[in-house]
Coordinates of C-alpha atoms and ligand atoms in Angstrom, one line a residue:
Chain A
M145 CA -29.1 2.4 -23.1
A146 CA -31.5 -0.5 -23.2
N147 CA -32.4 -2.3 -26.4
V148 CA -35.9 -1.4 -27.0
V149 CA -38.3 -4.4 -26.8
T150 CA -40.5 -3.7 -29.7
S151 CA -44.1 -4.5 -30.3
S152 CA -46.1 -4.4 -33.5
A153 CA -48.0 -1.2 -33.1
S154 CA -50.9 -2.3 -35.2
S155 CA -51.7 -5.3 -33.1
A156 CA -54.0 -3.6 -30.5
G157 CA -57.4 -5.2 -30.5
H158 CA -56.4 -7.9 -33.0
W159 CA -57.0 -11.5 -31.9
L160 CA -53.3 -12.2 -32.4
R161 CA -52.5 -9.8 -29.5
P162 CA -49.6 -11.2 -27.5
D163 CA -51.6 -11.6 -24.4
I164 CA -54.2 -13.7 -26.2
V165 CA -51.5 -15.8 -28.0
R166 CA -49.9 -16.3 -24.6
Q167 CA -53.0 -17.7 -23.1
L168 CA -53.7 -19.9 -26.2
I169 CA -50.2 -21.4 -26.0
W170 CA -50.5 -22.0 -22.3
Y171 CA -53.9 -23.6 -22.3
L172 CA -53.0 -25.7 -25.3
L173 CA -50.0 -26.9 -23.3
I174 CA -52.2 -27.8 -20.3
V175 CA -54.6 -29.7 -22.6
V176 CA -51.9 -31.7 -24.3
L177 CA -50.1 -32.4 -21.0
V178 CA -53.3 -33.6 -19.3
F179 CA -54.4 -35.7 -22.3
W180 CA -51.0 -37.3 -22.5
C181 CA -51.1 -38.1 -18.8
I182 CA -54.7 -39.2 -18.5
T183 CA -54.4 -41.6 -21.4
A184 CA -51.2 -43.2 -20.0
P185 CA -53.0 -46.0 -18.1
S186 CA -54.8 -47.1 -21.2
R187 CA -51.6 -47.1 -23.2
D188 CA -50.0 -49.4 -20.6
A189 CA -47.3 -46.8 -20.1
N190 CA -44.9 -46.7 -17.1
L191 CA -47.3 -45.1 -14.6
S192 CA -44.6 -44.4 -12.0
L193 CA -42.7 -42.3 -14.5
Y194 CA -45.8 -40.4 -15.5
F195 CA -46.8 -40.0 -11.9
S196 CA -43.4 -38.6 -10.9
F197 CA -43.5 -36.3 -13.9
M198 CA -46.8 -34.8 -12.8
M199 CA -45.8 -34.7 -9.1
W200 CA -42.6 -32.8 -9.7
I201 CA -44.2 -30.3 -12.1
T202 CA -46.8 -29.7 -9.4
L203 CA -44.3 -29.3 -6.6
A204 CA -42.0 -27.1 -8.7
S205 CA -45.0 -24.9 -9.7
S206 CA -46.2 -24.5 -6.2
L207 CA -42.7 -23.7 -5.0
N208 CA -42.7 -21.0 -7.7
F209 CA -45.7 -19.3 -6.1
I210 CA -43.6 -18.3 -3.1
A211 CA -40.0 -18.5 -4.4
G212 CA -40.5 -17.3 -8.0
F213 CA -43.3 -14.7 -7.5
A214 CA -42.7 -13.5 -4.0
G215 CA -39.0 -14.2 -3.7
Y216 CA -38.9 -16.3 -0.5
M217 CA -37.0 -19.5 -0.9
P218 CA -38.3 -22.1 1.5
F219 CA -35.6 -24.7 2.1
G220 CA -38.1 -26.6 4.3
F221 CA -40.6 -27.0 1.6
V222 CA -40.8 -30.7 2.2
A223 CA -42.7 -30.1 5.4
F224 CA -45.9 -29.4 3.5
Y225 CA -45.5 -32.5 1.4
G226 CA -44.8 -34.6 4.5
L227 CA -47.7 -33.2 6.5
G228 CA -50.0 -33.7 3.5
A229 CA -49.0 -37.4 3.5
Y230 CA -49.4 -37.8 7.3
G231 CA -52.6 -35.8 7.4
T232 CA -54.0 -38.1 4.7
G233 CA -52.7 -41.2 6.4
I234 CA -54.1 -40.3 9.8
A235 CA -57.5 -39.3 8.4
V236 CA -57.8 -42.7 6.7
K237 CA -56.2 -45.0 9.2
V238 CA -57.3 -43.4 12.5
L239 CA -60.5 -41.5 11.6
G240 CA -61.6 -44.1 9.0
L241 CA -62.3 -41.6 6.3
P242 CA -62.3 -42.6 2.6
I243 CA -59.0 -41.6 1.0
W244 CA -60.6 -39.0 -1.3
L245 CA -61.6 -37.2 1.9
G246 CA -58.3 -37.9 3.5
V247 CA -56.3 -35.9 1.0
P248 CA -58.1 -32.7 1.7
C249 CA -57.5 -33.3 5.4
G250 CA -53.8 -33.6 4.7
A251 CA -53.9 -30.4 2.7
A252 CA -55.7 -28.7 5.6
L253 CA -52.9 -29.9 7.9
G254 CA -50.3 -28.5 5.6
V255 CA -52.0 -25.2 5.3
A256 CA -52.5 -24.9 9.0
F257 CA -48.8 -25.5 9.5
A258 CA -48.1 -22.8 6.9
L259 CA -50.3 -20.4 8.9
L260 CA -48.5 -21.3 12.1
V261 CA -45.1 -20.6 10.7
A262 CA -46.1 -17.6 8.5
P263 CA -44.3 -15.1 10.9
S264 CA -41.0 -16.5 9.5
L265 CA -41.8 -14.7 6.3
R266 CA -40.8 -11.5 8.1
L267 CA -37.2 -12.7 7.8
A268 CA -35.5 -11.9 4.6
G269 CA -33.3 -13.9 2.2
I270 CA -31.0 -16.6 3.7
Y271 CA -32.4 -16.1 7.2
F272 CA -35.9 -17.2 6.0
A273 CA -34.4 -20.1 4.1
I274 CA -32.5 -21.4 7.2
V275 CA -35.5 -21.0 9.5
S276 CA -37.7 -22.7 7.0
L277 CA -35.2 -25.6 6.9
S278 CA -35.1 -25.9 10.7
L279 CA -38.9 -25.9 10.9
A280 CA -39.1 -28.8 8.5
I281 CA -36.6 -30.8 10.6
I282 CA -38.6 -30.0 13.8
C283 CA -41.7 -31.1 12.0
Q284 CA -40.1 -34.4 11.1
R285 CA -38.9 -34.9 14.7
V286 CA -42.3 -34.1 16.2
V287 CA -44.1 -36.5 13.9
A288 CA -41.6 -39.2 14.7
L289 CA -42.3 -38.7 18.4
L290 CA -46.0 -39.0 18.1
P291 CA -47.6 -42.2 19.5
E292 CA -47.5 -45.3 17.3
W293 CA -51.3 -45.7 17.1
L294 CA -51.5 -42.3 15.4
T295 CA -48.5 -42.2 13.0
G296 CA -47.4 -45.8 12.9
G297 CA -44.1 -45.1 14.6
S298 CA -40.9 -46.0 12.7
L299 CA -42.8 -48.3 10.3
G300 CA -44.8 -45.3 9.1
I301 CA -48.3 -45.6 7.6
N302 CA -49.3 -48.3 5.2
L303 CA -52.6 -47.5 3.4
G304 CA -52.7 -50.9 1.8
V305 CA -55.8 -51.8 0.0
V306 CA -57.6 -48.6 1.0
A307 CA -55.6 -46.8 -1.6
D308 CA -56.2 -47.7 -5.2
R309 CA -53.1 -46.9 -7.2
E310 CA -54.8 -46.0 -10.4
H311 CA -57.3 -43.7 -8.6
G312 CA -54.3 -42.0 -6.9
Y313 CA -52.9 -41.5 -10.4
Y314 CA -56.0 -39.7 -11.6
A315 CA -56.1 -37.6 -8.4
M316 CA -52.6 -36.4 -9.4
V317 CA -53.9 -35.4 -12.8
L318 CA -56.5 -33.3 -11.0
V319 CA -54.0 -31.6 -8.7
L320 CA -51.8 -30.9 -11.7
V321 CA -54.6 -29.2 -13.5
G322 CA -55.3 -27.2 -10.3
V323 CA -51.8 -26.0 -9.9
L324 CA -51.4 -25.1 -13.6
V325 CA -54.6 -23.1 -13.7
T326 CA -53.7 -21.4 -10.5
A327 CA -50.2 -20.6 -11.9
S328 CA -51.7 -18.9 -15.0
W329 CA -54.2 -17.0 -12.9
L330 CA -51.4 -15.8 -10.6
A331 CA -49.2 -14.8 -13.6
R332 CA -51.9 -12.5 -14.8
S333 CA -53.5 -11.3 -11.6
R334 CA -52.9 -8.2 -9.5
L335 CA -51.8 -10.4 -6.7
G336 CA -49.1 -11.8 -9.0
K337 CA -47.9 -8.3 -9.8
A338 CA -47.8 -7.3 -6.2
L339 CA -45.8 -10.4 -5.4
K340 CA -43.3 -9.7 -8.1
A341 CA -42.9 -6.2 -6.8
I342 CA -42.2 -7.6 -3.3
R343 CA -39.7 -10.0 -4.8
D344 CA -37.9 -7.2 -6.7
D345 CA -37.8 -4.7 -3.9
V346 CA -39.9 -5.2 -0.8
E347 CA -39.4 -1.7 0.6
A348 CA -40.3 0.0 -2.6
A349 CA -43.4 -2.2 -3.0
D350 CA -44.4 -1.3 0.6
A351 CA -43.8 2.4 -0.2
M352 CA -46.1 2.1 -3.2
G353 CA -49.0 0.9 -1.2
I354 CA -48.7 -2.9 -1.4
D355 CA -49.8 -4.7 1.7
V356 CA -46.7 -6.9 1.8
A357 CA -47.6 -9.2 4.7
R358 CA -51.0 -10.0 3.2
S359 CA -49.9 -10.6 -0.3
R360 CA -47.0 -12.9 0.6
L361 CA -49.2 -14.8 3.0
K362 CA -51.6 -15.6 0.2
A363 CA -48.7 -16.9 -2.0
W364 CA -47.4 -18.9 1.0
L365 CA -50.7 -20.6 1.6
L366 CA -51.2 -21.4 -2.1
A367 CA -47.8 -23.0 -2.2
A368 CA -48.5 -25.0 1.0
L369 CA -51.9 -26.1 -0.3
F370 CA -50.6 -27.7 -3.5
A371 CA -47.5 -29.1 -1.9
S372 CA -49.5 -30.9 0.8
L373 CA -52.0 -32.1 -1.8
V374 CA -49.1 -33.7 -3.6
G375 CA -48.0 -35.3 -0.3
G376 CA -51.4 -36.8 0.2
V377 CA -51.9 -38.0 -3.4
D378 CA -48.4 -39.5 -3.4
A379 CA -49.3 -41.4 -0.3
W380 CA -52.5 -42.6 -2.2
F381 CA -50.5 -43.7 -5.2
T382 CA -47.6 -45.4 -3.4
G383 CA -49.6 -46.7 -0.5
A384 CA -46.9 -46.4 2.2
F385 CA -44.6 -43.8 3.7
D386 CA -42.7 -43.1 6.9
T387 CA -41.0 -40.1 8.4
Q388 CA -37.8 -40.7 6.4
T389 CA -39.5 -40.6 3.0
A390 CA -42.2 -38.1 3.8
F391 CA -39.8 -35.5 5.2
D392 CA -36.8 -36.3 2.9
V393 CA -34.7 -33.2 2.3
L394 CA -34.2 -34.5 -1.3
V395 CA -37.8 -33.6 -2.0
T396 CA -37.0 -29.9 -1.3
A397 CA -33.7 -30.1 -3.1
K398 CA -35.3 -31.6 -6.3
T399 CA -38.2 -29.2 -6.2
V400 CA -35.9 -26.2 -5.9
I401 CA -33.6 -27.5 -8.6
Y402 CA -36.3 -28.3 -11.1
A403 CA -38.1 -25.0 -10.5
M404 CA -34.8 -23.1 -10.9
A405 CA -33.7 -25.1 -13.9
G406 CA -36.9 -24.1 -15.7
G407 CA -36.9 -20.5 -14.4
L408 CA -38.6 -19.0 -11.4
G409 CA -41.2 -16.2 -11.8
T410 CA -43.1 -17.5 -14.9
A411 CA -45.8 -20.1 -14.8
L412 CA -44.1 -22.0 -17.7
G413 CA -40.6 -22.2 -16.1
P414 CA -41.2 -24.8 -13.5
V415 CA -43.2 -26.9 -15.9
V416 CA -40.3 -26.9 -18.4
G417 CA -37.7 -27.5 -15.7
A418 CA -39.4 -30.4 -14.0
G419 CA -40.6 -31.9 -17.3
V420 CA -37.2 -31.8 -18.9
L421 CA -35.2 -32.9 -15.8
V422 CA -37.5 -35.8 -14.8
W423 CA -37.3 -37.1 -18.4
V424 CA -33.5 -36.6 -18.6
D425 CA -33.1 -38.2 -15.2
D426 CA -35.0 -41.2 -16.4
Q427 CA -32.9 -41.4 -19.7
I428 CA -29.7 -41.1 -17.8
W429 CA -30.8 -43.7 -15.3
R430 CA -31.5 -46.2 -18.0
A431 CA -28.3 -45.6 -20.0
F432 CA -25.9 -45.2 -17.1
P433 CA -27.3 -47.1 -14.0
V434 CA -24.1 -46.4 -12.1
L435 CA -23.2 -42.8 -12.9
N436 CA -26.7 -41.4 -13.1
N437 CA -26.6 -39.1 -10.1
F438 CA -23.2 -37.8 -11.1
L439 CA -24.3 -37.0 -14.6
L440 CA -27.5 -35.4 -13.5
G441 CA -25.5 -33.3 -11.0
L442 CA -23.1 -32.3 -13.8
L443 CA -26.0 -31.3 -16.1
I444 CA -27.5 -29.1 -13.3
V445 CA -24.2 -27.4 -12.7
V446 CA -23.8 -26.7 -16.4
L447 CA -27.4 -25.4 -16.6
I448 CA -26.9 -23.0 -13.6
L449 CA -23.6 -21.8 -15.1
F450 CA -24.9 -21.1 -18.6
A451 CA -28.5 -20.3 -17.8
P452 CA -28.6 -18.8 -14.3
R453 CA -32.2 -17.7 -14.8
G454 CA -33.3 -21.2 -15.9
I455 CA -34.2 -22.4 -19.3
V456 CA -37.2 -20.2 -19.8
G457 CA -35.8 -17.2 -17.9
S458 CA -32.6 -17.2 -19.9
L459 CA -34.4 -17.5 -23.2
M460 CA -36.6 -14.6 -22.3
Q461 CA -33.5 -12.5 -21.3
R462 CA -31.8 -13.4 -24.6
F463 CA -34.9 -12.9 -26.7
P464 CA -36.9 -10.2 -25.0
R465 CA -39.7 -10.5 -27.5
L466 CA -40.6 -13.9 -26.1
R467 CA -41.5 -12.3 -22.8
R468 CA -44.9 -11.3 -24.0
Y469 CA -45.8 -14.8 -25.2
V470 CA -44.7 -16.6 -22.1
M471 CA -47.2 -17.1 -19.3
Chain B
M146 CA -52.8 25.9 10.1
S147 CA -55.4 24.3 7.9
D148 CA -53.2 24.2 4.8
T149 CA -50.4 22.3 6.5
V150 CA -50.0 19.0 4.7
L151 CA -47.0 17.6 6.6
E152 CA -46.0 18.4 10.1
V153 CA -42.9 16.8 11.6
Q154 CA -42.5 17.5 15.4
A155 CA -39.3 16.9 17.3
L156 CA -38.6 13.7 15.4
T157 CA -35.6 11.6 16.6
K158 CA -34.0 8.5 15.1
R159 CA -31.0 6.8 16.7
F160 CA -28.9 4.0 15.3
G161 CA -27.2 2.6 18.4
G162 CA -25.3 5.5 19.8
L163 CA -25.6 7.6 16.6
V164 CA -28.4 10.2 16.6
A165 CA -29.1 10.4 12.8
V166 CA -32.1 12.7 13.2
D167 CA -32.1 14.8 16.4
G168 CA -35.4 16.5 17.3
V169 CA -36.3 17.7 13.8
S170 CA -39.4 19.8 13.3
L171 CA -40.6 21.0 9.9
E172 CA -43.7 21.7 8.0
V173 CA -44.8 21.5 4.4
R174 CA -47.9 23.4 3.2
K175 CA -50.3 22.6 0.4
G176 CA -48.7 23.3 -3.1
Q177 CA -45.4 24.1 -1.5
I178 CA -42.0 22.7 -2.5
V179 CA -39.9 22.5 0.6
G180 CA -36.2 21.9 0.2
L181 CA -34.1 20.0 2.7
I182 CA -30.4 20.4 2.2
G183 CA -27.3 19.2 4.1
I184 CA -24.1 17.5 3.4
N185 CA -23.8 13.7 3.1
G186 CA -24.6 11.9 6.3
A187 CA -26.6 14.9 7.6
G188 CA -29.7 12.6 8.1
K189 CA -31.9 13.6 5.2
T190 CA -32.6 10.1 3.9
T191 CA -33.2 8.9 7.5
L192 CA -35.7 11.6 8.1
M193 CA -37.5 10.7 4.9
N194 CA -37.5 7.0 5.9
C195 CA -39.1 8.0 9.2
V196 CA -41.8 10.1 7.5
N197 CA -42.9 7.3 5.1
G198 CA -42.7 4.6 7.8
I199 CA -39.7 2.6 6.6
Y200 CA -38.0 3.5 9.8
R201 CA -39.7 3.6 13.2
S202 CA -38.7 6.8 14.8
D203 CA -37.6 6.8 18.5
D204 CA -39.4 10.0 19.4
G205 CA -41.5 12.7 18.0
Q206 CA -44.5 12.8 15.7
V207 CA -45.4 12.9 12.0
R208 CA -48.8 14.3 11.1
L209 CA -50.4 14.3 7.7
N210 CA -53.3 16.7 7.3
N211 CA -53.4 16.8 11.0
A212 CA -53.7 13.0 11.4
D213 CA -51.0 11.2 13.3
I214 CA -49.2 8.7 11.0
T215 CA -46.1 8.2 13.1
R216 CA -46.7 4.5 13.8
K217 CA -48.3 3.5 10.5
T218 CA -46.8 1.1 8.1
P219 CA -45.3 2.3 4.8
H220 CA -48.2 1.0 2.7
E221 CA -50.7 2.6 5.0
I222 CA -48.8 5.9 4.7
A223 CA -48.6 5.5 1.0
L224 CA -52.4 5.0 0.7
A225 CA -52.9 7.9 3.1
G226 CA -51.2 10.2 0.5
V227 CA -47.5 10.1 0.9
G228 CA -45.4 9.0 -2.1
R229 CA -41.6 8.9 -2.3
T230 CA -38.7 8.1 -4.5
F231 CA -35.4 6.7 -3.4
Q232 CA -31.8 8.1 -3.5
V233 CA -30.6 5.0 -5.2
P234 CA -33.4 4.1 -7.7
R235 CA -35.4 1.1 -6.7
T236 CA -37.4 0.1 -9.7
F237 CA -38.9 -3.4 -9.9
R238 CA -36.1 -4.9 -11.8
R239 CA -37.7 -7.9 -13.5
M240 CA -41.1 -6.3 -14.3
D241 CA -41.7 -4.4 -17.4
L242 CA -42.2 -0.7 -17.2
I243 CA -46.0 -0.9 -17.6
D244 CA -46.2 -3.3 -14.7
N245 CA -43.8 -1.1 -12.7
L246 CA -46.2 1.8 -13.0
M247 CA -49.2 -0.5 -12.3
V248 CA -47.9 -1.4 -8.8
P249 CA -49.2 1.7 -7.1
L250 CA -52.6 1.2 -8.8
L251 CA -53.2 -2.4 -7.8
H252 CA -55.3 -1.5 -4.8
T253 CA -57.8 0.5 -6.8
D254 CA -60.9 -1.1 -8.3
A255 CA -60.4 0.3 -11.7
S256 CA -60.4 -2.2 -14.5
D257 CA -57.2 -3.9 -15.8
A258 CA -57.6 -2.1 -19.1
D259 CA -57.9 1.2 -17.2
L260 CA -54.8 0.5 -15.2
T261 CA -52.8 -0.3 -18.4
A262 CA -54.0 2.9 -20.0
R263 CA -53.0 4.9 -17.0
A264 CA -49.6 3.3 -16.8
E265 CA -49.0 3.9 -20.5
D266 CA -49.9 7.5 -20.1
G267 CA -47.6 7.8 -17.2
L268 CA -44.7 6.5 -19.3
R269 CA -45.5 8.9 -22.1
Q270 CA -45.3 11.8 -19.6
V271 CA -41.7 11.0 -18.8
G272 CA -40.7 9.9 -22.3
L273 CA -40.3 6.2 -21.5
Y274 CA -43.2 4.9 -23.5
E275 CA -41.1 3.4 -26.2
L276 CA -39.4 1.2 -23.6
R277 CA -42.7 0.1 -22.0
H278 CA -42.0 -3.6 -22.6
N279 CA -38.5 -3.5 -21.2
H280 CA -37.7 -4.5 -17.7
G281 CA -36.7 -2.0 -15.0
E282 CA -33.2 -3.4 -14.8
E283 CA -32.6 -2.5 -18.5
L284 CA -32.9 1.2 -18.0
S285 CA -30.0 3.6 -17.3
G286 CA -29.7 5.1 -13.9
G287 CA -31.2 8.4 -15.0
Q288 CA -34.1 6.6 -16.7
Q289 CA -34.7 4.6 -13.5
K290 CA -35.0 7.9 -11.6
L291 CA -37.6 9.1 -14.1
L292 CA -39.4 5.8 -13.9
E293 CA -39.5 6.2 -10.1
L294 CA -41.0 9.7 -10.5
A295 CA -43.6 8.4 -12.9
R296 CA -44.4 5.5 -10.5
V297 CA -44.9 7.8 -7.5
I298 CA -47.2 10.0 -9.7
M299 CA -49.4 6.9 -10.3
L300 CA -50.0 6.7 -6.6
D301 CA -51.5 10.2 -6.8
P302 CA -50.2 11.3 -3.4
E303 CA -50.8 14.6 -1.9
L304 CA -47.2 14.9 -0.6
I305 CA -44.2 13.6 -2.6
L306 CA -40.9 13.0 -1.0
L307 CA -38.0 13.1 -3.5
D308 CA -34.6 11.9 -2.3
E309 CA -31.9 13.3 -4.5
P310 CA -34.0 13.2 -7.7
F311 CA -31.3 14.9 -9.9
A312 CA -28.2 13.0 -8.7
G313 CA -26.6 11.2 -11.6
V314 CA -29.2 12.3 -14.1
N315 CA -28.1 13.8 -17.4
P316 CA -29.3 17.3 -18.3
S317 CA -32.0 16.3 -20.8
L318 CA -33.6 13.8 -18.4
C319 CA -33.2 16.5 -15.6
R320 CA -35.3 18.8 -17.7
I321 CA -38.1 16.3 -17.9
M322 CA -37.9 15.8 -14.2
L323 CA -38.1 19.5 -13.5
Q324 CA -41.1 19.9 -15.8
Q325 CA -42.9 17.1 -14.1
I326 CA -42.2 18.5 -10.6
E327 CA -43.4 22.0 -11.6
K328 CA -46.5 20.6 -13.3
L329 CA -47.4 18.7 -10.1
R330 CA -46.8 21.7 -8.0
D331 CA -49.2 23.7 -10.2
A332 CA -51.7 20.9 -9.5
S333 CA -51.3 21.7 -5.8
K334 CA -49.2 18.8 -4.9
S335 CA -46.7 19.3 -2.1
F336 CA -43.1 18.3 -2.0
L337 CA -40.3 17.6 0.4
L338 CA -37.2 17.7 -1.8
V339 CA -34.0 16.4 -0.5
S340 CA -30.7 17.2 -2.1
H341 CA -27.1 18.0 -1.4
D342 CA -26.9 19.7 -4.8
L343 CA -27.8 23.3 -4.3
T344 CA -28.5 24.7 -7.8
S345 CA -31.7 22.8 -8.6
I346 CA -33.0 23.0 -5.1
Y347 CA -32.5 26.8 -4.8
R348 CA -34.4 27.1 -8.0
L349 CA -37.4 25.0 -7.0
S350 CA -37.9 25.5 -3.3
D351 CA -40.4 27.9 -1.7
H352 CA -38.9 27.2 1.7
L353 CA -35.6 25.7 2.8
Y354 CA -34.4 23.7 5.8
V355 CA -30.8 23.0 6.4
L356 CA -29.9 19.8 8.2
N357 CA -26.6 19.2 9.9
Q358 CA -25.6 16.2 12.0
G359 CA -29.3 15.4 12.4
E360 CA -30.4 18.9 13.5
I361 CA -32.0 21.8 11.7
I362 CA -29.5 24.6 11.8
A363 CA -31.3 27.1 9.6
E364 CA -34.6 27.6 7.8
G365 CA -36.3 30.2 5.8
L366 CA -36.6 31.6 2.2
V367 CA -33.9 30.6 -0.2
E368 CA -32.3 34.1 -0.2
D369 CA -32.0 34.1 3.6
V370 CA -30.6 30.6 3.9
Q371 CA -28.2 31.1 1.0
N372 CA -26.4 33.9 2.8
D373 CA -26.6 32.5 6.3
P374 CA -23.1 32.3 7.8
V375 CA -24.0 29.2 9.8
V376 CA -25.0 27.4 6.6
I377 CA -21.9 28.4 4.7
E378 CA -19.8 27.2 7.6
A379 CA -21.6 23.8 7.7
Y380 CA -21.1 23.4 4.0
L381 CA -17.5 24.5 3.8
G382 CA -16.3 22.7 6.8
N383 CA -15.4 23.9 10.3
Ligands
LIG744 N1 -29.8 1.8 8.6 C1 -28.8 2.5 9.2 N2 -28.1 1.9 10.2 C2 -27.1 2.6 10.8 N3 -26.8 3.8 10.5 C3 -27.5 4.5 9.5 C4 -28.5 3.8 8.8 N4 -29.0 4.7 7.9 C5 -28.3 5.8 8.0 N5 -27.4 5.7 9.0 C6 -26.5 6.8 9.5 O1 -27.2 7.9 9.8 C7 -26.6 9.1 9.3 C8 -27.4 9.8 8.4 O2 -27.5 9.1 7.1 P1 -28.4 9.6 5.9 O3 -29.8 9.8 6.5 O4 -28.3 8.5 4.9 O5 -27.8 10.9 5.5 P2 -28.0 11.8 4.2 O6 -29.2 11.2 3.4 O7 -28.3 13.1 4.7 O8 -26.7 11.7 3.4 C9 -25.2 8.6 8.7 O9 -24.2 8.7 9.7 C10 -25.5 7.2 8.4 O10 -24.3 6.4 8.5
LIG745 MG1 -29.3 10.5 1.6

């Protein structure tokens, strides 16, 4: 018999209702996070660290749309990030567009690619993961083979003075807000429930009237949109990239690890996972410049062993009452 | 026949060389509970999977209210009015019970508050309301079967396919299950009830089909089928 997850019976209609408290906590978190990041330049803080903090939260959150909600783990997730960067670079260098218009072009390229490979979602489990990984590798090879005037060849694309670093930083804040608001909407929406049903049992969801193909396509496109926006904004911030950095499998690996460490399937999980691990990574790196990767790896193994559902997921499993307060 | 809800005609489903369903024809009328019995491996679940579109049949036709649904997808068939439960319960493990029951309602344009109210009411009907904030995976096997029944009721289908609803369910939960089925029958819902357990199915069914190695070997009223030597032989072994 299950332990009954109780609720205070008198709470209906009260402003302290769990769903309202849940939203208050979440939006407060967003406000604090954004304020803290947006004021970083004026505090002379380490912008690279803040930027990577926002970038990984955004990537982990967008991965969560497809992996956490819908249950499809894309091992080739970096393709969206890379295409976002290249789309942006080409729009700026070849078409001569201003960078703030280049980033949406990069996002459009990422989303178009997502549409193109959407039939791979018909595959289940590990088959989908492997095909996704292969598609990302193909993507990298194709970009590497494109003519030099378009993609800069092996030197990649250098945006140089076109891309103002601080503007790129603020663009990242915007994308972060976008992904967090989308995540909270998804967590409460009917689409989110349909996706979770698909994740838990795709045949049962189908038999209960859920249009599986349509629902998961929406999640897929949302994930691609934000991941490619990050690619474009990262190009804006750093100013240069090539096929090695833009399609680095480590981008996928880190995104997956951060999202899982926090916990897939809630809006909060990836934020906590990426936030904590980026910070820990930075601390370890300062304290142990030699052993940092080993220690981080060890920490991740311990986390997976003792909290297989991630920090947030495992807390919710252990303390079921928390569930109703977590977005 | 105008009151025929489900009509299966010469349905065949093969897995490689194995013919799991072999030219089966059957019919369910409005307000009827039709039983489908047969030993393990007879093809009962496969037939059900063909009717609700999870499997694509190799031959034959499925008609719902005289409309051909043979090639439709499971969600189209669900929205057309066919609900089902599964032999091994398939609840949404990591969704709470209210959300579990809301899934079949997501396509409607009722308000969220309305959906919640209907889901809560559905849980009360089967005595799971107290557990409404628990996740599907936290229920016992029998409770999961009840949750599945409550979930399919939410879909408000005309025809309900029940795959071994009583298997592994304790007597007190069985009673709730029986009550719900009878209540739905009184509301003119139709059932195709699959079981290899004979007691409950003899009690509920208006009409019986006996499936053996993919073929219907007998059909008729419960009394007739019960005493049919062919059926007795199929059950007791050759
Ligand atoms: N997906 C499948 N692939 C291959 N064989 C299957 C599959 N599903 C069922 N079968 C076979 O079809 C036959 C009928 O199975 P099933 O419909 O589950 O029987 P029942 O529900 O009457 O116990 C069995 O021999 C079973 O092994
Ligand atoms: Mg069966």
